[in-house]
CSV table of C-alpha atoms in Angstrom, one decimal:
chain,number,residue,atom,x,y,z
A,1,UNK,CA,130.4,113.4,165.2
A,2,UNK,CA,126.7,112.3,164.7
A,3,UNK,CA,126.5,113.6,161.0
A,4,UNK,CA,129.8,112.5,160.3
A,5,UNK,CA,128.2,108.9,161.5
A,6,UNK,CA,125.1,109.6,159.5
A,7,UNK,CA,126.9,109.9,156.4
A,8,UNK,CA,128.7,106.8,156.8
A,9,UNK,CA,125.1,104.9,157.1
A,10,UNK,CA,123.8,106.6,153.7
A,11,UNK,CA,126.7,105.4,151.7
A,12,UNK,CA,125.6,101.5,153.1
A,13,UNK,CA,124.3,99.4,150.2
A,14,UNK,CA,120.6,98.7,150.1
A,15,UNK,CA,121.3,95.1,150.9
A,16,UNK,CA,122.9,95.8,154.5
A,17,UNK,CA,121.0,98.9,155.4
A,18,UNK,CA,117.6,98.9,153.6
A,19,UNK,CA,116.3,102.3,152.5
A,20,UNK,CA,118.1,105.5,154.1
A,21,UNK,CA,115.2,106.1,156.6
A,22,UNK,CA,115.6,102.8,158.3
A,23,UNK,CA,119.6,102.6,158.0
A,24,UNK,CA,119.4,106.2,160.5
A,25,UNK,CA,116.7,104.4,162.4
A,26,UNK,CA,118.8,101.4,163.0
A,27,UNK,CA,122.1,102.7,164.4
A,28,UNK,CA,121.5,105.3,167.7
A,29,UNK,CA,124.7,106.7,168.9
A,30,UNK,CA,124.1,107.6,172.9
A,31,UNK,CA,126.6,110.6,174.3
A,32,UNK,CA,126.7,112.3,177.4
A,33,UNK,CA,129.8,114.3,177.8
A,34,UNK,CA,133.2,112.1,177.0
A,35,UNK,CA,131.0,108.5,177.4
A,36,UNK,CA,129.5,107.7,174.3
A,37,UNK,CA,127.8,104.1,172.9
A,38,UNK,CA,126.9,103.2,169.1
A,39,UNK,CA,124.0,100.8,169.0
A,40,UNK,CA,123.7,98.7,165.8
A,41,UNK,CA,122.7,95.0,164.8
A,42,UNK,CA,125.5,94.6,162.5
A,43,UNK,CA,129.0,94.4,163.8
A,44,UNK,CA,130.9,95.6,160.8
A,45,UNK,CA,128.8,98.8,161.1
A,46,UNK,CA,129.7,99.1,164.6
A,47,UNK,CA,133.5,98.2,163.9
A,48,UNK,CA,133.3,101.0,161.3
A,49,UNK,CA,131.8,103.7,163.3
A,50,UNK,CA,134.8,103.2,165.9
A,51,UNK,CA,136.7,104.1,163.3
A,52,UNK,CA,135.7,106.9,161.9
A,53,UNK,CA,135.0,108.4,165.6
A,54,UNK,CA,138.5,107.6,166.0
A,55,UNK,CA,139.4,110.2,163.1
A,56,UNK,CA,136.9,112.4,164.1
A,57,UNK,CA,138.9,113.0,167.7
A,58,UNK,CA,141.8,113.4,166.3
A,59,UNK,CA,141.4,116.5,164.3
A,60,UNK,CA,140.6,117.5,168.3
A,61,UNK,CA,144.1,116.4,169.4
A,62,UNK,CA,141.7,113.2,171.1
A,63,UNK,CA,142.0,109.6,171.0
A,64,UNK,CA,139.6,106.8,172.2
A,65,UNK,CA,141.1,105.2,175.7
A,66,UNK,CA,141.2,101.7,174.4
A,67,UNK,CA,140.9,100.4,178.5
A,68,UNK,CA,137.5,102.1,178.5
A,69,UNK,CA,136.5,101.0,174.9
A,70,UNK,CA,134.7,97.7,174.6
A,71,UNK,CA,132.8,96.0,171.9
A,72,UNK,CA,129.6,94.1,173.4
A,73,UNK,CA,126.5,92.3,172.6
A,74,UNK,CA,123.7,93.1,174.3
A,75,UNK,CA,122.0,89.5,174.2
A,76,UNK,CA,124.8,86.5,173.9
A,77,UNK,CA,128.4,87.4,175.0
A,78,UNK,CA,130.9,88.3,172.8
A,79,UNK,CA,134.4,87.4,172.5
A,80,UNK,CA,134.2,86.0,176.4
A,81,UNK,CA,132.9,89.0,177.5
A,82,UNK,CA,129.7,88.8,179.2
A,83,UNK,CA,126.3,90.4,177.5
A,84,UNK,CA,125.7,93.8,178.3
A,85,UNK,CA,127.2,96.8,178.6
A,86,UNK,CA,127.4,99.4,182.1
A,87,UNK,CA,126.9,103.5,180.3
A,88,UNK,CA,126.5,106.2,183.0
A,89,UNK,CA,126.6,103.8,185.9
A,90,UNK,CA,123.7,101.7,184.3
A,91,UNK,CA,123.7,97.8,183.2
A,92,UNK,CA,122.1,97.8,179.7
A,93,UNK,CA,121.3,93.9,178.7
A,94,UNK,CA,118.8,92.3,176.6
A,95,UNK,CA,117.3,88.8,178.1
A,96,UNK,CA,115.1,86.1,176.2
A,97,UNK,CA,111.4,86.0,176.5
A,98,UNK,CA,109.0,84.1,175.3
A,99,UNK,CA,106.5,85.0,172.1
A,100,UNK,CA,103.7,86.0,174.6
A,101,UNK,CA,106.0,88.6,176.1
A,102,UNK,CA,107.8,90.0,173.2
A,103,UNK,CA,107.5,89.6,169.5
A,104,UNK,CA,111.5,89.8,169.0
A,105,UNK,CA,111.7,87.3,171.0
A,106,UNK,CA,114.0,89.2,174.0
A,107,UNK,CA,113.8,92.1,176.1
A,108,UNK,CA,116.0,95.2,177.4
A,109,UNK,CA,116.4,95.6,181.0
A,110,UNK,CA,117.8,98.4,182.1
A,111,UNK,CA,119.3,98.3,186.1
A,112,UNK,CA,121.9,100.3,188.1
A,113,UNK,CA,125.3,98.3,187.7
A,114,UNK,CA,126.5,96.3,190.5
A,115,UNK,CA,129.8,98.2,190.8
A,116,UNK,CA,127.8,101.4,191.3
A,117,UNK,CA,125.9,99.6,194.0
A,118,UNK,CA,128.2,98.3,195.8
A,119,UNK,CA,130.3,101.8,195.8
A,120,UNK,CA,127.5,103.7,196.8
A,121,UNK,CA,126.8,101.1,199.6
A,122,UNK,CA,130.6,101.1,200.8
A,123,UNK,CA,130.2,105.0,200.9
A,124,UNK,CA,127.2,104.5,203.3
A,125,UNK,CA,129.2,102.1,205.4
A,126,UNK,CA,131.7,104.4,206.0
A,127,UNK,CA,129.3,107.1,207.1
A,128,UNK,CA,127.7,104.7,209.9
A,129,UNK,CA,131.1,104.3,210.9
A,130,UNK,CA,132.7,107.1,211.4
A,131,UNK,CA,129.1,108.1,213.4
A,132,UNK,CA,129.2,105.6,216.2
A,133,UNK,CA,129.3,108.1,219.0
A,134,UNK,CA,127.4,110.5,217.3
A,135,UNK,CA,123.2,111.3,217.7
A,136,UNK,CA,121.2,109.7,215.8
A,137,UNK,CA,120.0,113.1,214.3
A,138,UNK,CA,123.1,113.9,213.1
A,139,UNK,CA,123.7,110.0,211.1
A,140,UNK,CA,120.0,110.7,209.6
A,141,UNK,CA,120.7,114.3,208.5
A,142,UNK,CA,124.2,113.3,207.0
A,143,UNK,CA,122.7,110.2,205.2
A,144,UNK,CA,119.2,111.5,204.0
A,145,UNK,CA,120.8,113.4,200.8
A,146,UNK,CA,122.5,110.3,199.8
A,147,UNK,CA,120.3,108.3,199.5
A,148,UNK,CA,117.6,110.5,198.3
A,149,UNK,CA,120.0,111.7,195.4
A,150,UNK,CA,121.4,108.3,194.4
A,151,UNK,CA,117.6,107.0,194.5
A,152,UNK,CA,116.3,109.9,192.2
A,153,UNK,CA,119.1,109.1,190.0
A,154,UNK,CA,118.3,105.3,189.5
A,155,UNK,CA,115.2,105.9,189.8
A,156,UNK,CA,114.0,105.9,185.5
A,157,UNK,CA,114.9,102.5,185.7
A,158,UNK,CA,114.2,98.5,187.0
A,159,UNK,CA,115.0,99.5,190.1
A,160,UNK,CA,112.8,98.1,192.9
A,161,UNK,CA,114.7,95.0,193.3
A,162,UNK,CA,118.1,96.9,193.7
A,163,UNK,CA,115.9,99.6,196.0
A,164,UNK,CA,115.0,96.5,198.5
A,165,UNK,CA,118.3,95.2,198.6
A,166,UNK,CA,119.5,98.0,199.9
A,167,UNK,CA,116.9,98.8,202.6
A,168,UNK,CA,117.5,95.5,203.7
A,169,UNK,CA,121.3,96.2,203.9
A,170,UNK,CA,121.0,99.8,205.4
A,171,UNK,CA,118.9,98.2,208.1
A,172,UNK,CA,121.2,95.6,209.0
A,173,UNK,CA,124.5,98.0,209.3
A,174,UNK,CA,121.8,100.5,211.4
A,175,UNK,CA,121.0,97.2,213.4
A,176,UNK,CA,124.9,96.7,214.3
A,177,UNK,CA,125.4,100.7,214.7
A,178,UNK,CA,122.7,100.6,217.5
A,179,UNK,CA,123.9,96.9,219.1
A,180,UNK,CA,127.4,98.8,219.5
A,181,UNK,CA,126.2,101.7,221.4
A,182,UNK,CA,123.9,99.5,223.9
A,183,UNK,CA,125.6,96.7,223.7
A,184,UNK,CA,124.0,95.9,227.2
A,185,UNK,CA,120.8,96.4,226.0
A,186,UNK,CA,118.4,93.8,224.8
A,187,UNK,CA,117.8,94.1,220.9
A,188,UNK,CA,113.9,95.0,221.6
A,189,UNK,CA,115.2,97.6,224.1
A,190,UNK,CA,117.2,99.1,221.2
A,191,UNK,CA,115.0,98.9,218.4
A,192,UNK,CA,112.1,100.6,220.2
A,193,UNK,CA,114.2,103.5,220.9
A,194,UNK,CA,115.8,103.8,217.1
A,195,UNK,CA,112.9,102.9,215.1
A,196,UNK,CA,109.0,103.7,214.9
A,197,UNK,CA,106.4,101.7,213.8
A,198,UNK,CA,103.9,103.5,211.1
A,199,UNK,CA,101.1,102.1,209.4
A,200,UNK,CA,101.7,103.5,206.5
A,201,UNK,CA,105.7,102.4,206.1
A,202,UNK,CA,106.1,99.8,209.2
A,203,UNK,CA,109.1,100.2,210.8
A,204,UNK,CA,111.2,103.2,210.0
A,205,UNK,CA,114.7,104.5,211.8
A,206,UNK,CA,113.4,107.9,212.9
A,207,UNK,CA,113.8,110.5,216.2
A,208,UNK,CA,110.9,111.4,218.4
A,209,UNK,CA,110.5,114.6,220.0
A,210,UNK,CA,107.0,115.2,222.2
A,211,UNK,CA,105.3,111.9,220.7
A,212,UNK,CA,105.9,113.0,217.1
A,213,UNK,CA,108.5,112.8,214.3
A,214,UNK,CA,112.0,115.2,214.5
A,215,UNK,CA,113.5,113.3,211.6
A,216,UNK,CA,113.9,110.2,209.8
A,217,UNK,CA,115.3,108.1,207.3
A,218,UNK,CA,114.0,108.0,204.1
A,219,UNK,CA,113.8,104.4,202.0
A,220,UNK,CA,115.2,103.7,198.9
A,221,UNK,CA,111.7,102.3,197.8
A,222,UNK,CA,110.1,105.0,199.0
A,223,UNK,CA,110.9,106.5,195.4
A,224,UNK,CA,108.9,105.7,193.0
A,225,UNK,CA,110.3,104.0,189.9
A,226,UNK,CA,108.6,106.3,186.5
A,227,UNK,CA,110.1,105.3,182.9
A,228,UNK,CA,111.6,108.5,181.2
A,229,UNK,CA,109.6,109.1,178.3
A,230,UNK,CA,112.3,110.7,175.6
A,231,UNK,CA,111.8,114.7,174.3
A,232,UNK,CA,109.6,114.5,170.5
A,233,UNK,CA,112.3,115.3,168.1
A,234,UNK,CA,114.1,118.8,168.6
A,235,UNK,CA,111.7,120.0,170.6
A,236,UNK,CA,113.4,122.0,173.3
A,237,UNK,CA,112.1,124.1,176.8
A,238,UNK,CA,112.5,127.4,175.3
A,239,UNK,CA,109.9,126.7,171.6
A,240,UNK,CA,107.3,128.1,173.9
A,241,UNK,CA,105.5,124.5,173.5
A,242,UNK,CA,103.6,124.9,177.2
A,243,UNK,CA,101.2,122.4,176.9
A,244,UNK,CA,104.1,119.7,176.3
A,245,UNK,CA,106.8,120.9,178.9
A,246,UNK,CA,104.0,121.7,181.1
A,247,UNK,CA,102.5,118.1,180.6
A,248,UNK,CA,106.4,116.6,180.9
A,249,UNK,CA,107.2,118.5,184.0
A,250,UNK,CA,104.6,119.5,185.8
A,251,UNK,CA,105.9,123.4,185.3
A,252,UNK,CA,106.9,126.2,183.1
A,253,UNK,CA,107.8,129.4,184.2
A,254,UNK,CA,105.2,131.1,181.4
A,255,UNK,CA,102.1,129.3,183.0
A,256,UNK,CA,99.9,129.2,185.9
A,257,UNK,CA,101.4,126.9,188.7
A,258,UNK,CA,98.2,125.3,189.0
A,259,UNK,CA,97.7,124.9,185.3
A,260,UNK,CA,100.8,123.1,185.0
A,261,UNK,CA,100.4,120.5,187.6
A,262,UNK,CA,97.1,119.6,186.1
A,263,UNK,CA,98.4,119.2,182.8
A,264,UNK,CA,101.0,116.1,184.1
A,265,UNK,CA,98.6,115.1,186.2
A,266,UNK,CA,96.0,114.7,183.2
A,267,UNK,CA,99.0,113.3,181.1
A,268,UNK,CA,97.8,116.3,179.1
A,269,UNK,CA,94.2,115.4,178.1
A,270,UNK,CA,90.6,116.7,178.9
A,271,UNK,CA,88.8,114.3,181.5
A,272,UNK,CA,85.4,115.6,180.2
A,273,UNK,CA,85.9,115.0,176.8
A,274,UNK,CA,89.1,112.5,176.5
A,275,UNK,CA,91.3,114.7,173.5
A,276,UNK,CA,94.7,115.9,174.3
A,277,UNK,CA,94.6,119.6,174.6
A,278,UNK,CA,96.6,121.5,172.3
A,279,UNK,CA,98.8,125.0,172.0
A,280,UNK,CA,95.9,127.1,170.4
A,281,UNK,CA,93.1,125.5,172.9
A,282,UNK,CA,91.4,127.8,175.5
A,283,UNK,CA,92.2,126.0,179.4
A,284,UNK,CA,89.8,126.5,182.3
A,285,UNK,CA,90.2,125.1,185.9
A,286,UNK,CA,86.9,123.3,187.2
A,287,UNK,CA,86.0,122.7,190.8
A,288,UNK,CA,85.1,118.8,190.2
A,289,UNK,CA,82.4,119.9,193.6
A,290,UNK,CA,81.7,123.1,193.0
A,291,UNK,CA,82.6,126.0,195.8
A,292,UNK,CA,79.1,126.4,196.4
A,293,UNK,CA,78.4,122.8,197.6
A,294,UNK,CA,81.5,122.7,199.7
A,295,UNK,CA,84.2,121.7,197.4
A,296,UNK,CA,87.3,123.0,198.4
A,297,UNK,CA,90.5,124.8,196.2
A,298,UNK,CA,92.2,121.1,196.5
A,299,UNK,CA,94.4,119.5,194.1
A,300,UNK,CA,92.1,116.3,194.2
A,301,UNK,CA,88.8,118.6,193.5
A,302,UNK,CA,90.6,120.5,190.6
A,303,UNK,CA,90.2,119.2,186.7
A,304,UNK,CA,91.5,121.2,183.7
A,305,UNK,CA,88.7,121.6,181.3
A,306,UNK,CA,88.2,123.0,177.6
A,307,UNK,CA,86.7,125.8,177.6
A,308,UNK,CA,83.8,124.7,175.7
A,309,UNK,CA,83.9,121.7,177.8
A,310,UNK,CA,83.4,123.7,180.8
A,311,UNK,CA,80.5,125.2,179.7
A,312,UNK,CA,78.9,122.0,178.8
A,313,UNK,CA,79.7,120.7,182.2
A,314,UNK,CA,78.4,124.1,184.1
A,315,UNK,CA,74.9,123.6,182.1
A,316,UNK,CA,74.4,120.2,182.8
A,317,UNK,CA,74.9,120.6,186.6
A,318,UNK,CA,72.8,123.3,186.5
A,319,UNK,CA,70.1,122.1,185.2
A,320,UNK,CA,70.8,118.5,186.3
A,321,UNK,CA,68.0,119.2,188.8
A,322,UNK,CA,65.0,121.5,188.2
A,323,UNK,CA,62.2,122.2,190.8
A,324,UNK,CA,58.8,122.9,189.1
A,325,UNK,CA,55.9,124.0,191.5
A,326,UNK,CA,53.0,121.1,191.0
A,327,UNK,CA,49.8,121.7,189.2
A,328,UNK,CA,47.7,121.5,192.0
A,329,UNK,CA,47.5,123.7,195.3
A,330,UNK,CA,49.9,121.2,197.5
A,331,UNK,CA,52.1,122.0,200.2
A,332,UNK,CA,55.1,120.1,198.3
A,333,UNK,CA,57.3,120.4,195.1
A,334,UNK,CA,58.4,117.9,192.4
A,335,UNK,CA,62.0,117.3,191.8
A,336,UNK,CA,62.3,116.2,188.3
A,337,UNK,CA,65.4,115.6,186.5
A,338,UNK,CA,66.3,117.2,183.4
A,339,UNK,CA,66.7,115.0,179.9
């Protein structure tokens, strides 16, 4: 389908395409199993492309569902349908900005659609609900992979507001769960004995067992929102790229655990000497405080080093302080520093 697409944009005049390297460059077709999306400035282009995807599917026996097909424009509406489009339970819409914030004048924003939200909220509900007689062990245990998993998933994109929301929401349906258990009770009464205060995360709805934590709830922004960065090119796990994947993942089955961890958290590059390492480059682990001053085999006192680089840093903290005995017949020595 993509070539078939591609060859479509190379027959394009030069007056609505440009040169053939900026026509591919301006249309991106997006697919993920049966849900696909053409991208392209020009309507006509896109208009065309539904076309000849149409033909494509039906030398498959397959058709375009025209309920779920919709023509959009990701900045003004269209045809009195409102800007934006939702792809993979996403809302993809382009909002105007000022010069200072954008050359083109607009920027893409990227959220979790409302209809996903509220779905995903409504299946919470219904959990609380069918638990009101149940521990409170069991309702954290039965909620913790749903919200972790739906966080995780949303979690590539603006999401903090949308995280918020919801921990504002979940805590107000926990709030009425415990009122309708102690409904006697006063509302401090209940909330000390469902929730714990933290430093660290305030108030959280967790269990106690012998003055510490059995289990809790997790937040929803207690996930931290991090952009996906897209692969390079064709590159693919199995090139035997390490230093990339490792850098991208944080593992690879074909290197070191430690290695790998300290590749992504380096965003691939030396600290010592600031270049990015590459495939044919020989890696060493450093002890930022070496073992024999107390450093410790710790994440936090590990650095990945060049080789070379290594060396250069072993020298100088060797001889970053020298002790020469003094000319004269004295008791004391002379620390001097090395230059």
């Amino acid at each position: 389908m993509e070539e078939r697409i591609k060859q479509y944009i190379d027959t394009l005049p030069c007056g609505e395409a440009g040169n053939r390297r900026d026509a591919r460059r301006a249309l991106s077709l997006v697919r993920y199993a049966d849900d696909l999306v053409v991208l392209h400035k020009n309507l006509a282009v896109v208009l065309k492309c539904k076309e000849i995807i149409s033909e494509w599917l039906q030398g498959m026996g397959l058709e375009l569902k025209s309920s779920k097909t919709r023509i959009a424009h990701t900045l003004t509406s269209h045809e009195r349908q409102p800007a934006g489009f939702n792809f993979l339970g996403f809302k993809v819409k382009q909002h105007r900005v000022g010069q200072n914030r954008s050359k083109r004048g607009f920027k893409t924003i990227i959220t979790p659609s409302k209809e996903k939200v509220k779905a995903h909220y409504r299946k919470i509900a219904e959990v609380i609900n069918a638990h009101k007689s149940a521990p409170q062990k069991a309702i954290i245990m039965k909620l913790n992979p749903m919200i972790r998993g739906w966080a995780n998933y949303y979690s590539t994109v603006c999401s903090k507001d949308t995280f918020s929301d919801l921990d504002y929401q979940l805590f107000q349906k926990l709030k009425c769960w415990a009122k309708h258990r102690h409904h006697k009770k006063t509302l401090t009464w209940t909330f000390s004995r469902y929730w714990v205060f933290t430093n660290e995360k305030n108030w959280i709805f967790a269990l106690t067992k012998n003055g510490g934590i059995e289990a809790q709830l997790p937040r929803y922004s207690d996930t931290k929102v991090v952009r996906h960065i897209k692969v390079k090119g064709k590159l693919s796990p199995y090139d035997g790229d390490l230093i990339y994947w490792s850098t991208r993942l944080g593992k690879n089955p074909e290197m070191p655990k430690t290695v790998s961890t300290l590749l992504k958290k380096q965003d691939g590059k030396c600290p010592h000497c600031g270049l990015i390492f590459r495939e044919t480059d020989v890696m060493e682990v450093d002890h930022i405080i070496p073992k024999s001053q107390g450093g410790r085999d710790e994440y936090k006192n590990l650095q990945l080093l060049h080789r070379h680089c290594h060396d250069t840093k072993s020298v100088h903290d060797k001889h970053q302080i020298t002790e020469e005995p003094c000319e004269v017949n004295v008791s004391c020595t002379v620390l001097k520093t090395s230059r």
